[in-house]
């Protein structure tokens, strides 16, 4: 479902004397349907960079990122937008939403974008919020005012609203209490069971051990840095 | 699905000075294209050319496959009040301040032949509700409205004929942040529900990020960089875009 | 030169220019044709447009009638009538049926007009779109492209504010399904007489330098809404002098105690009826209470 070959990435900082920072070289990785692969490596090794390249907001210097047959490294913006709409989900660490939009609408938005009717989309969103123990009194409020843990659960609910065949998870269990951590791990297991291909970053080693089928250490793709 | 708008090699000069040049892009239904840049970057000139407010010196604009340059003025004006919408930065430029909110919304309907007062009024009430203006204020003049309400009224007035293409010039400029947020939310919902193709000119990168699917960065009349919105903002390639993004981050 | 003076005040070349304008206006009913309006020996607002059109149309055989809001005896009507008696020496009359040419301000006579008659209106503002669009360049384009939605915006606004179309003078019309026209400030009661009229109707705006026209039997439709149709309204009363119930009435306040009477605005119509023996509530020597 996801296959990465010979991927490299560098940043050119034009406004800092044109400094070129090489962050990835020769990255390769493949995830089958129903499989969860954890990215590991020290902080700064390039886990988040790799994930963003798969998501498409970081451009590849060279190589291939095949997601459901589309090479994200070469795809047009329009193709990536379509990919994100129906095939590739992303639970990021940060909740980025239009202020004032009620939580139930934030979670329903991916479904509405797919053309699902308002009532059905809201119902599914509310089901997920309930599963993730977001109190009902918060559903009509904007999540911008929520605590870190609540925001993260809203983010997770939105990421799991549609059964994407490929899903990226960036620290999905960080800052969650034991109960909600269990809920999220259950959602991940269910996604695997329905055949989704998952890539995750988990600092929570126990969680990683529970859901990841294998780990890929991105340090192997990190070019040696000049001191 | 076919393109709503195809722009090829568009150029506008003011004497020797470049307004915009070498601009090419296309827009599909349901897409929001953001045009960002500082004042004087050519983004407003480009929008004015697209709207037909300015005549381009060279290049081509195809609307649903038809060359706007070759289209007769009557046909263009019919399109301008049916299939196109233009939302001005200052709502006073896009509203009739001397008539009621209902008449402002109803005007485009009457322009295309609506002749049933009750039906026109019902449509106006419906649209006031959709842009979150109390329909009880249908007979008030826009002067009595706040800036945010005026802007929402302008949007209702433009969208009542279910246009396909919406051009917006800094539609959230001059509004405070919470009012801006309501407007952005409204626009996103309308784009999704009506399948609108939207081009929004803004200097506000936060607005661009929340509303636009794709971005074009302009400087000195030229497109410096274009692509997926979060890619342009998170991993800008051009020196100018990096500067633009970083200066915003410092604000 | 053998001509000692110019008939009907204007010189021959000016008359030729205005007649050309009139022919063009008749050829394109309802369309406002610009013309080179001349200074006339009376102030704007006193009907300089109508006077120029009348001067261009007059021939020695004409019988002229001049009315102001239906009356033959107002200062304005009298001075224009005298002006043409002096400059053209034409016969004058107060009887609608005897006149070959009628110059009018703000009314259409009650007596039906017939073929061969010419009705000339004094027009203050000929542009019906001026209310909402002050730019002349834009209104000309709107006429050219038949973009008349704004006219209904005005009527919509009337209903929204007053519950009904409150426009009672200068009610806008569409001519032969093409041009929207301001019929000058006649009461909307008169509007039905614009349509299918056997007489030639000419409209002259002096200050605005525009002439428009309706040839005989032109179809003129009043703008309205399906659920708020046009209604030609008048005061719900009878003339207190002649007892007429179908004519347009002026309301006259008679004393400080609020006493009032209604009388025909068309003085010739009223006088003719009284001469024929009709009498109203307050008619002298009539059935006055
Ligand atoms: Zn009478």
XYZ file of C-alpha atoms and ligand atoms in Angstrom:
768
model
C 0.000 0.000 0.000
C 2.871 2.341 0.852
C 6.267 1.916 -0.776
C 9.189 4.292 -0.491
C 12.296 3.881 -2.594
C 15.605 5.684 -2.606
C 14.104 8.822 -1.135
C 16.227 11.820 -0.286
C 15.520 15.249 1.110
C 17.472 18.423 1.687
C 16.524 21.917 2.698
C 18.087 24.924 0.973
C 18.027 27.942 3.248
C 18.217 30.779 0.741
C 18.140 33.424 3.395
C 20.990 31.905 5.356
C 23.652 32.055 2.696
C 22.059 29.298 0.663
C 23.006 26.657 3.214
C 21.960 23.166 2.105
C 20.963 20.763 4.860
C 20.659 17.164 3.791
C 18.229 15.337 6.083
C 17.433 12.059 4.341
C 19.258 9.879 1.860
C 18.315 6.560 0.327
C 15.252 6.063 2.465
C 13.329 2.877 1.657
C 10.305 1.389 3.315
C 7.244 -0.616 2.476
C 3.998 -1.202 4.336
C 1.464 -3.847 3.373
C -2.272 -3.600 3.976
C -3.068 -4.574 7.551
C 0.442 -3.780 8.680
C 1.704 -1.110 11.076
C 5.292 0.084 10.777
C 6.840 2.225 13.493
C 9.473 4.808 12.604
C 12.211 4.931 15.203
C 15.434 6.790 15.725
C 16.713 9.580 17.870
C 14.969 12.906 17.900
C 16.018 14.849 14.807
C 16.840 11.693 12.896
C 14.144 12.524 10.360
C 11.059 10.587 11.482
C 8.748 13.592 11.174
C 10.426 14.709 7.969
C 9.800 11.328 6.392
C 6.188 11.339 7.540
C 5.612 14.827 6.134
C 7.100 13.758 2.832
C 4.603 10.914 2.642
C 1.822 13.373 3.517
C 3.107 15.662 0.777
C 3.835 18.892 2.608
C 7.579 18.328 2.313
C 8.943 17.962 -1.179
C 11.251 15.112 -2.090
C 14.609 15.854 -3.696
C 14.577 12.474 -5.402
C 13.123 9.017 -5.076
C 9.636 7.587 -4.973
C 6.800 7.665 -2.432
C 4.063 5.377 -3.675
C 0.800 5.539 -1.764
C -1.995 3.465 -3.238
C -0.253 3.660 -6.617
C 0.305 7.439 -6.608
C 3.879 8.725 -6.467
C 3.549 11.575 -4.005
C 7.073 12.751 -4.887
C 5.926 13.500 -8.436
C 2.191 14.080 -7.997
C 0.441 17.342 -8.789
C -1.179 19.265 -5.939
C -4.582 18.215 -7.266
C -3.617 14.517 -7.128
C -2.333 14.899 -3.574
C -5.537 16.658 -2.507
C -7.552 13.764 -3.949
C -5.257 11.252 -2.231
C -5.740 12.968 1.130
C -9.469 13.083 0.631
C -10.099 9.380 0.219
C -6.964 7.238 0.598
C -4.467 8.798 2.998
C -5.233 9.955 6.534
C -2.977 11.793 8.937
C -3.179 12.218 12.675
C -0.712 14.981 13.376
C 0.429 16.226 16.749
C -1.117 19.587 16.171
C -4.728 20.455 15.691
C -5.038 22.992 12.913
C -8.628 24.139 12.476
C -10.658 27.192 11.647
C -11.426 28.791 15.000
C -15.052 28.754 16.130
C -16.009 25.608 14.212
C -17.744 23.194 16.599
C -15.844 20.032 17.465
C -18.442 17.716 15.927
C -18.066 19.573 12.625
C -14.258 19.465 12.812
C -14.430 15.683 13.122
C -17.138 15.327 10.452
C -15.291 17.474 7.916
C -13.345 14.669 6.190
C -16.647 12.853 5.705
C -18.432 15.931 4.390
C -15.538 16.448 1.973
C -16.199 12.940 0.673
C -19.795 13.900 0.000
C -21.428 12.156 2.945
C -24.718 13.699 4.072
C -24.545 16.131 6.970
C -26.649 14.056 9.375
C -24.762 10.822 8.764
C -21.355 12.520 8.985
C -22.243 14.272 12.237
C -23.602 11.047 13.691
C -20.399 9.200 12.899
C -18.326 12.074 14.307
C -20.316 12.062 17.522
C -19.872 8.302 17.821
C -16.097 8.697 17.631
C -16.035 11.603 20.073
C -18.034 9.486 22.453
C -15.670 6.533 22.019
C -12.756 8.867 22.758
C -14.465 10.125 25.915
C -14.853 13.745 24.821
C -17.726 14.984 27.028
C -20.846 15.737 25.008
C -21.043 19.283 26.354
C -17.836 20.066 24.422
C -19.075 18.860 21.024
C -20.654 22.150 20.121
C -17.574 24.159 21.128
C -14.463 24.854 19.112
C -11.574 22.554 20.080
C -9.175 25.501 19.983
C -9.957 26.111 23.653
C -9.514 22.467 24.739
C -6.695 20.956 26.803
C -3.783 19.277 25.007
C -5.156 15.802 25.617
C -8.632 16.758 24.418
C -7.263 18.389 21.284
C -5.281 15.275 20.530
C -8.341 13.071 20.870
C -10.265 15.389 18.535
C -7.411 15.041 16.082
C -7.547 11.275 16.384
C -11.305 11.212 15.933
C -10.939 13.245 12.755
C -8.158 10.990 11.491
C -10.234 7.867 12.061
C -13.558 9.245 10.847
C -13.062 7.850 7.364
C -11.614 4.337 6.886
C -8.545 5.441 4.925
C -6.590 2.558 3.411
C -3.367 4.314 4.491
C -2.887 6.240 7.702
C -0.039 8.248 9.232
C 0.096 8.574 13.019
C 2.388 11.087 14.690
C 2.575 10.367 18.423
C -1.075 9.290 18.669
C -0.907 8.327 22.345
C 1.256 11.112 23.738
C -0.405 13.084 26.522
C -3.310 10.638 26.860
C -4.374 9.010 30.105
C -4.410 5.221 30.421
C -8.089 4.870 29.505
C -7.911 6.939 26.355
C -4.602 5.400 25.394
C -6.381 2.043 25.376
C -9.138 3.455 23.214
C -6.649 4.753 20.663
C -4.695 1.533 20.588
C -8.009 -0.232 19.995
C -8.771 2.077 17.062
C -5.364 1.358 15.574
C -5.844 -2.386 15.969
C -9.246 -2.123 14.308
C -7.770 -0.158 11.406
C -5.175 -2.872 10.907
C -7.853 -5.516 11.084
C -9.807 -3.877 8.260
C -6.631 -3.840 6.150
C -5.263 -0.330 6.545
C -1.544 0.269 6.098
C -0.207 2.363 8.993
C 2.993 4.253 9.646
C 3.459 5.632 13.136
C 5.853 7.512 15.338
C 5.498 6.331 18.945
C 7.653 7.568 21.769
C 5.428 5.399 23.931
C 7.407 2.162 23.610
C 4.756 -0.029 25.153
C 2.195 1.284 22.710
C 4.610 0.712 19.858
C 5.165 -2.843 20.975
C 1.391 -3.417 21.117
C 0.449 -2.190 17.626
C 3.584 -2.107 15.434
C 4.427 -5.193 13.434
C 7.971 -3.957 12.912
C 10.138 -0.920 13.354
C 12.227 0.976 10.813
C 15.078 3.008 12.231
C 15.373 6.154 10.139
C 18.888 6.736 11.430
C 19.894 4.413 8.620
C 18.682 7.088 6.155
C 20.304 10.006 7.936
C 23.329 11.329 6.067
C 26.412 11.956 8.164
C 26.349 15.619 9.121
C 29.282 17.899 8.893
C 30.066 19.150 12.368
C -14.505 17.058 -14.398
C -13.216 19.837 -16.617
C -11.487 23.084 -15.757
C -13.540 26.100 -14.795
C -10.749 28.489 -15.589
C -7.586 28.044 -17.642
C -5.147 30.932 -17.666
C -2.195 30.917 -20.027
C 0.650 33.444 -20.212
C -1.381 36.331 -18.840
C 0.292 39.731 -18.901
C -0.817 43.220 -17.931
C 1.447 46.250 -18.163
C 0.983 49.809 -16.994
C 3.161 51.516 -19.569
C 6.645 50.180 -18.976
C 5.762 48.859 -15.546
C 4.698 45.231 -15.180
C 1.338 44.629 -13.507
C 1.590 40.880 -13.881
C 3.293 38.663 -16.427
C 3.677 35.031 -17.392
C 0.803 33.891 -15.203
C -0.560 30.439 -16.021
C -2.771 28.178 -13.934
C -6.044 26.359 -13.974
C -8.898 26.023 -11.518
C -11.421 23.219 -11.144
C -14.844 23.270 -9.498
C -14.601 22.788 -5.738
C -11.054 24.160 -5.596
C -9.798 27.163 -3.688
C -6.704 28.816 -5.102
C -4.952 31.333 -2.882
C -2.851 34.115 -4.357
C -0.470 35.550 -1.793
C 2.109 38.280 -1.909
C 2.803 41.707 -0.562
C 1.067 44.801 -1.840
C 2.372 45.649 -5.279
C 3.117 42.002 -6.045
C 0.590 41.971 -8.882
C -2.005 39.808 -7.152
C -4.737 42.435 -7.336
C -3.896 43.216 -10.965
C -4.193 39.537 -11.765
C -7.561 39.302 -10.030
C -8.810 42.385 -11.873
C -7.798 40.807 -15.201
C -9.575 37.581 -14.309
C -12.705 39.514 -13.351
C -12.621 41.489 -16.577
C -12.196 44.759 -14.678
C -8.889 45.205 -16.501
C -8.060 44.076 -20.021
C -4.951 41.912 -20.201
C -2.324 42.881 -22.772
C -1.553 39.333 -23.735
C -2.292 35.765 -22.773
C -5.513 33.854 -22.625
C -8.272 33.227 -20.105
C -10.599 30.342 -20.866
C -13.777 30.077 -18.810
C -15.301 26.623 -19.224
C -13.386 26.365 -22.455
C -14.500 29.712 -23.844
C -11.985 32.459 -24.544
C -12.976 35.498 -22.516
C -10.905 37.753 -24.758
C -13.073 36.772 -27.732
C -16.358 36.933 -25.828
C -18.667 39.878 -26.546
C -19.285 42.278 -23.685
C -23.010 41.477 -23.288
C -22.232 37.820 -22.756
C -19.462 38.649 -20.295
C -21.806 40.865 -18.318
C -24.431 38.140 -18.216
C -21.812 35.748 -16.839
C -20.693 38.384 -14.339
C -24.136 38.469 -12.750
C -24.949 34.780 -13.013
C -22.002 32.392 -13.025
C -19.335 34.665 -11.550
C -19.095 36.452 -8.278
C -16.683 39.095 -7.066
C -16.291 39.792 -3.376
C -14.613 43.113 -2.716
C -12.310 43.797 0.194
C -14.478 46.726 1.214
C -18.113 45.591 1.347
C -19.190 49.123 0.450
C -17.723 48.536 -3.002
C -19.791 45.404 -3.468
C -23.084 46.388 -1.858
C -25.790 48.890 -2.702
C -25.719 50.893 0.489
C -28.932 52.758 -0.369
C -31.253 49.746 -0.438
C -32.209 47.071 2.072
C -30.339 43.836 2.728
C -33.170 41.965 1.004
C -32.893 44.070 -2.133
C -29.117 43.596 -2.115
C -29.509 39.838 -2.077
C -32.468 39.861 -4.475
C -30.820 42.037 -7.112
C -29.092 39.250 -8.992
C -32.295 37.210 -8.975
C -34.244 40.129 -10.423
C -31.454 40.682 -12.938
C -32.025 37.203 -14.297
C -35.783 37.632 -14.478
C -37.244 36.750 -11.066
C -40.593 38.568 -10.901
C -42.291 37.139 -7.833
C -41.758 39.385 -4.827
C -42.591 36.687 -2.295
C -40.204 34.202 -3.872
C -37.396 36.763 -4.102
C -37.921 37.675 -0.475
C -37.959 34.042 0.599
C -34.670 33.442 -1.245
C -33.157 36.517 0.399
C -34.286 35.359 3.843
C -32.845 31.932 3.201
C -29.494 33.406 2.193
C -29.370 35.814 5.105
C -29.819 32.786 7.341
C -27.092 30.886 5.538
C -24.606 33.691 6.142
C -25.819 33.975 9.733
C -27.601 37.296 9.485
C -30.906 37.393 11.338
C -33.564 37.250 8.570
C -35.535 39.695 10.713
C -33.096 42.327 9.485
C -33.998 41.828 5.834
C -35.394 45.351 5.525
C -32.445 47.074 7.196
C -29.943 48.964 5.105
C -26.357 47.633 5.078
C -25.266 50.832 6.825
C -26.884 49.500 9.993
C -24.683 46.374 9.877
C -21.244 45.740 11.366
C -18.275 45.246 9.039
C -18.422 41.469 9.391
C -22.154 41.406 8.653
C -21.675 43.634 5.620
C -19.070 41.229 4.314
C -21.393 38.267 4.849
C -24.177 40.192 3.143
C -21.882 40.785 0.193
C -21.205 37.066 0.003
C -24.925 36.247 0.144
C -25.627 38.805 -2.567
C -23.007 37.170 -4.764
C -23.889 33.548 -4.151
C -27.679 33.769 -4.467
C -27.539 32.874 -8.161
C -25.348 29.848 -7.398
C -22.291 31.037 -9.328
C -19.538 28.672 -10.410
C -16.554 31.002 -10.046
C -15.951 33.293 -7.079
C -13.169 35.860 -7.019
C -12.311 37.392 -3.671
C -10.045 40.308 -2.932
C -8.858 40.220 0.693
C -12.362 39.272 1.872
C -11.330 39.047 5.521
C -9.147 42.144 5.575
C -10.210 44.710 8.131
C -12.208 42.210 10.173
C -11.211 41.170 13.655
C -9.978 37.645 14.177
C -13.150 35.990 15.470
C -15.270 37.565 12.730
C -12.674 36.441 10.214
C -12.936 32.893 11.529
C -16.720 32.810 11.098
C -16.324 34.028 7.554
C -13.663 31.430 6.728
C -15.828 28.675 8.106
C -18.779 29.913 6.080
C -16.712 30.076 2.892
C -15.344 26.575 3.360
C -18.831 25.173 3.824
C -20.144 27.008 0.763
C -17.254 25.813 -1.392
C -17.985 22.248 -0.375
C -21.762 22.437 -0.684
C -21.922 24.408 -3.931
C -18.779 23.091 -5.613
C -17.544 26.636 -6.096
C -14.238 27.384 -7.747
C -12.678 30.165 -5.685
C -9.709 32.419 -6.206
C -8.826 34.356 -3.092
C -6.241 37.102 -3.014
C -4.810 37.677 0.438
C -1.701 38.856 2.165
C -2.674 36.826 5.242
C -0.940 33.453 5.151
C -3.047 32.119 8.034
C -6.177 32.778 5.989
C -4.563 31.164 2.966
C -3.645 28.073 4.968
C -7.148 27.563 6.305
C -9.011 28.263 3.073
C -6.848 27.485 0.048
C -6.095 24.066 -1.435
C -3.330 25.518 -3.571
C -1.224 28.660 -3.407
C 0.467 30.923 -5.883
C 3.112 33.234 -4.428
C 3.551 36.449 -6.398
C 6.289 39.046 -6.391
C 6.959 41.865 -8.850
C 4.115 40.684 -11.070
C 5.417 37.145 -11.435
C 4.448 33.826 -9.903
C 7.462 32.913 -7.755
C 6.182 29.607 -6.494
C 3.012 27.549 -6.731
C 1.799 24.322 -5.227
C -0.132 22.583 -2.511
C -0.872 25.107 0.243
C 0.765 23.307 3.158
C 3.734 22.327 0.996
C 4.357 25.947 -0.046
C 4.022 27.157 3.539
C 5.848 24.284 5.311
C 8.594 23.614 2.765
C 8.930 26.762 0.659
C 11.428 26.386 -2.166
C 11.978 29.939 -3.405
C 14.082 32.403 -1.463
C 11.260 34.930 -1.454
C 8.690 32.448 -0.168
C 11.035 31.397 2.617
C 11.337 35.019 3.610
C 7.593 35.579 3.414
C 6.832 32.516 5.526
C 9.489 33.226 8.114
C 8.505 36.859 8.512
C 4.967 35.744 9.196
C 6.145 33.230 11.753
C 7.848 36.002 13.658
C 4.693 38.071 13.886
C -32.948 86.446 -47.005
C -36.640 86.558 -47.671
C -37.678 85.075 -44.354
C -38.309 87.951 -42.012
C -38.572 85.859 -38.934
C -38.411 82.254 -37.866
C -41.755 80.500 -37.302
C -42.175 79.239 -33.732
C -39.061 80.838 -32.267
C -36.406 78.262 -33.262
C -34.292 78.783 -36.383
C -34.789 76.341 -39.234
C -31.565 74.400 -38.696
C -32.373 73.806 -35.039
C -35.852 72.618 -35.952
C -34.333 70.297 -38.540
C -31.986 68.885 -35.903
C -34.827 68.315 -33.452
C -37.081 66.774 -36.104
C -34.319 64.344 -37.015
C -34.029 63.470 -33.354
C -37.798 62.974 -33.162
C -37.800 60.657 -36.171
C -35.040 58.617 -34.615
C -36.900 58.513 -31.297
C -40.084 57.351 -33.069
C -38.126 54.720 -34.948
C -36.720 53.297 -31.688
C -39.640 53.605 -29.252
C -38.612 54.268 -25.669
C -34.952 54.906 -26.502
C -33.515 58.185 -25.234
C -31.993 60.069 -28.157
C -29.567 62.852 -27.289
C -30.083 66.215 -28.965
C -28.459 69.632 -28.805
C -30.849 71.319 -26.413
C -31.046 75.098 -26.937
C -31.362 77.911 -24.463
C -34.996 78.938 -24.324
C -36.436 82.195 -22.959
C -37.615 80.461 -19.806
C -35.839 78.644 -16.974
C -35.210 74.879 -16.907
C -38.024 73.206 -15.057
C -40.508 75.299 -17.021
C -40.613 72.810 -19.804
C -37.789 73.884 -22.088
C -37.570 70.327 -23.489
C -41.276 70.179 -24.260
C -41.215 73.689 -25.708
C -38.393 72.822 -28.117
C -40.213 69.685 -29.285
C -43.449 71.672 -29.691
C -41.600 74.388 -31.625
C -40.098 71.791 -33.942
C -43.473 70.159 -34.587
C -45.727 73.199 -34.953
C -47.127 74.151 -38.370
C -49.334 77.194 -38.988
C -52.494 75.042 -39.250
C -52.028 73.588 -35.750
C -54.406 74.164 -32.872
C -52.385 74.176 -29.655
C -53.416 73.207 -26.133
C -51.062 73.520 -23.153
C -51.766 71.924 -19.778
C -49.919 71.859 -16.498
C -50.985 68.989 -14.195
C -54.186 68.824 -16.222
C -55.000 72.520 -15.959
C -55.044 75.009 -18.823
C -54.953 78.027 -16.542
C -51.774 77.736 -14.467
C -48.994 80.323 -14.871
C -46.823 77.770 -16.588
C -49.496 76.652 -19.055
C -50.576 80.191 -19.789
C -47.054 81.484 -20.413
C -46.155 78.635 -22.784
C -49.446 79.053 -24.660
C -48.835 82.810 -25.015
C -45.262 82.162 -26.115
C -46.436 80.133 -29.113
C -49.301 82.506 -29.894
C -46.700 85.266 -30.204
C -43.919 83.344 -31.977
C -46.028 81.102 -34.245
C -49.398 82.777 -34.337
C -51.134 79.415 -34.094
C -54.676 78.966 -32.866
C -55.040 77.820 -29.288
C -57.726 75.902 -27.461
C -58.500 74.435 -24.071
C -60.476 71.533 -25.531
C -58.587 68.293 -25.824
C -60.750 67.110 -28.704
C -60.106 70.272 -30.764
C -56.331 70.363 -30.310
C -53.955 68.967 -32.903
C -50.958 69.373 -30.609
C -50.994 69.247 -26.800
C -48.027 70.116 -24.623
C -48.405 68.672 -21.159
C -46.723 68.609 -17.804
C -47.508 65.625 -15.559
C -50.856 64.447 -17.039
C -52.478 62.696 -19.964
C -55.876 64.267 -20.777
C -58.977 62.307 -19.756
C -60.641 62.573 -23.173
C -59.327 59.787 -25.404
C -56.766 61.005 -27.944
C -57.138 60.148 -31.577
C -55.016 59.606 -34.658
C -53.406 62.786 -35.915
C -52.952 64.304 -32.483
C -49.531 64.815 -30.921
C -49.009 64.787 -27.150
C -45.748 66.396 -26.031
C -44.528 65.761 -22.479
C -42.231 67.980 -20.435
C -39.651 65.683 -18.847
C -37.398 66.603 -15.931
C -35.264 63.407 -15.667
C -35.620 60.981 -18.562
C -33.395 58.251 -17.132
C -35.403 55.667 -15.173
C -32.227 53.956 -13.934
C -30.804 57.141 -12.412
C -32.341 56.275 -9.026
C -29.844 53.475 -8.371
C -27.096 54.044 -10.916
C -25.833 57.615 -11.134
C -23.204 56.911 -13.819
C -24.471 57.880 -17.270
C -21.896 55.626 -18.978
C -23.262 52.688 -17.017
C -26.976 53.413 -17.561
C -26.418 53.700 -21.319
C -24.745 50.315 -21.268
C -27.574 48.864 -19.201
C -30.106 50.051 -21.765
C -28.002 48.739 -24.601
C -27.739 45.314 -22.994
C -31.291 45.260 -21.579
C -29.985 44.948 -18.021
C -33.071 46.140 -16.198
C -32.884 44.184 -12.950
C -32.296 47.442 -11.079
C -35.781 48.719 -11.931
C -37.241 45.840 -10.007
C -34.839 46.475 -7.132
C -36.514 49.879 -6.834
C -39.995 48.341 -6.871
C -38.896 45.603 -4.435
C -37.686 48.280 -2.078
C -41.055 50.020 -2.358
C -42.949 46.903 -1.328
C -40.464 46.087 1.449
C -40.899 49.516 2.941
C -44.538 50.341 2.231
C -46.189 46.971 1.707
C -47.072 47.898 -1.852
C -45.451 49.576 -4.812
C -45.563 53.143 -3.554
C -44.247 54.705 -6.745
C -47.246 56.749 -7.821
C -45.659 59.168 -10.323
C -43.281 58.415 -13.141
C -44.056 54.733 -12.876
C -41.537 52.859 -15.055
C -42.697 51.039 -18.165
C -41.237 48.729 -20.776
C -41.803 49.757 -24.361
C -42.484 47.120 -27.028
C -40.666 44.567 -24.860
C -37.382 46.408 -25.246
C -36.536 49.738 -23.594
C -37.459 50.658 -20.064
C -38.774 54.221 -20.065
C -39.691 56.891 -17.556
C -43.062 58.279 -18.696
C -42.307 61.638 -16.983
C -44.013 62.330 -13.652
C -47.547 61.509 -14.742
C -49.638 59.745 -12.085
C -49.606 55.988 -12.548
C -53.377 56.337 -13.047
C -52.469 57.652 -16.512
C -50.070 54.825 -17.379
C -52.657 52.609 -19.107
C -53.291 55.457 -21.560
C -49.648 55.296 -22.690
C -50.234 51.919 -24.281
C -51.983 51.496 -27.613
C -52.632 55.218 -27.829
C -53.637 56.400 -31.349
C -51.797 59.727 -30.841
C -48.072 60.323 -31.242
C -46.416 60.781 -27.830
C -43.159 62.756 -27.645
C -41.061 63.338 -24.532
C -38.615 66.253 -24.324
C -36.043 66.756 -21.554
C -34.352 70.149 -21.958
C -31.789 70.188 -19.192
C -30.856 66.550 -19.874
C -30.863 67.016 -23.676
C -32.804 63.839 -24.378
C -35.887 63.033 -26.441
C -37.827 59.794 -26.412
C -41.073 58.866 -28.106
C -43.959 56.453 -28.493
C -45.394 56.089 -32.005
C -49.166 55.480 -32.248
C -50.424 52.153 -30.906
C -47.159 51.299 -29.128
C -47.360 48.491 -26.581
C -46.358 49.836 -23.182
C -46.203 47.517 -20.167
C -45.954 48.619 -16.543
C -43.174 46.920 -14.567
C -44.450 44.956 -11.596
C -44.253 41.684 -9.714
C -46.505 38.670 -10.294
C -47.718 38.873 -6.710
C -47.822 42.695 -6.653
C -49.356 43.613 -9.995
C -49.533 47.169 -11.277
C -52.631 49.096 -10.172
C -53.645 52.455 -11.660
C -54.833 54.175 -8.506
C -56.706 57.396 -7.863
C -58.453 58.964 -4.888
C -61.492 56.899 -3.980
C -63.990 59.712 -4.520
C -66.036 61.527 -7.132
C -65.352 65.009 -8.486
C -67.110 67.508 -6.249
C -67.708 69.792 -9.228
C -68.832 67.484 -12.045
C -69.508 64.239 -10.201
C -67.110 62.208 -12.392
C -66.006 58.945 -10.785
C -63.515 57.809 -13.415
C -61.242 60.842 -13.704
C -57.992 61.590 -11.874
C -58.732 63.872 -8.914
C -56.823 66.612 -7.154
C -57.434 67.052 -3.464
C -57.968 70.679 -2.463
C -57.783 71.818 1.156
C -60.488 74.461 1.599
C -60.065 75.769 5.155
C -58.046 75.447 8.338
C -60.669 73.116 9.803
C -59.576 70.343 7.454
C -62.367 70.805 4.965
C -61.393 69.435 1.583
C -62.775 68.741 -1.813
C -61.880 66.632 -4.799
C -61.980 67.926 -8.321
C -60.865 66.691 -11.713
C -57.231 67.548 -12.367
C -58.196 67.816 -16.060
C -59.949 71.226 -16.083
C -61.250 70.866 -19.647
C -62.763 67.467 -18.875
C -64.472 68.841 -15.772
C -65.757 71.987 -17.491
C -67.068 69.999 -20.448
C -68.987 67.690 -18.134
C -70.431 70.585 -16.172
C -71.471 72.288 -19.397
C -73.281 69.082 -20.302
C -75.237 69.303 -17.065
C -73.266 66.979 -14.759
C -72.891 68.269 -11.230
C -70.980 67.165 -8.140
C -71.457 67.580 -4.412
C -70.189 71.166 -4.266
C -71.130 72.407 -7.708
C -72.365 76.038 -7.624
C -76.110 76.005 -8.045
C -75.986 72.238 -8.067
C -77.008 69.746 -5.448
C -74.559 71.219 -2.914
C -75.454 70.547 0.658
Zn -64.829 67.204 -12.507
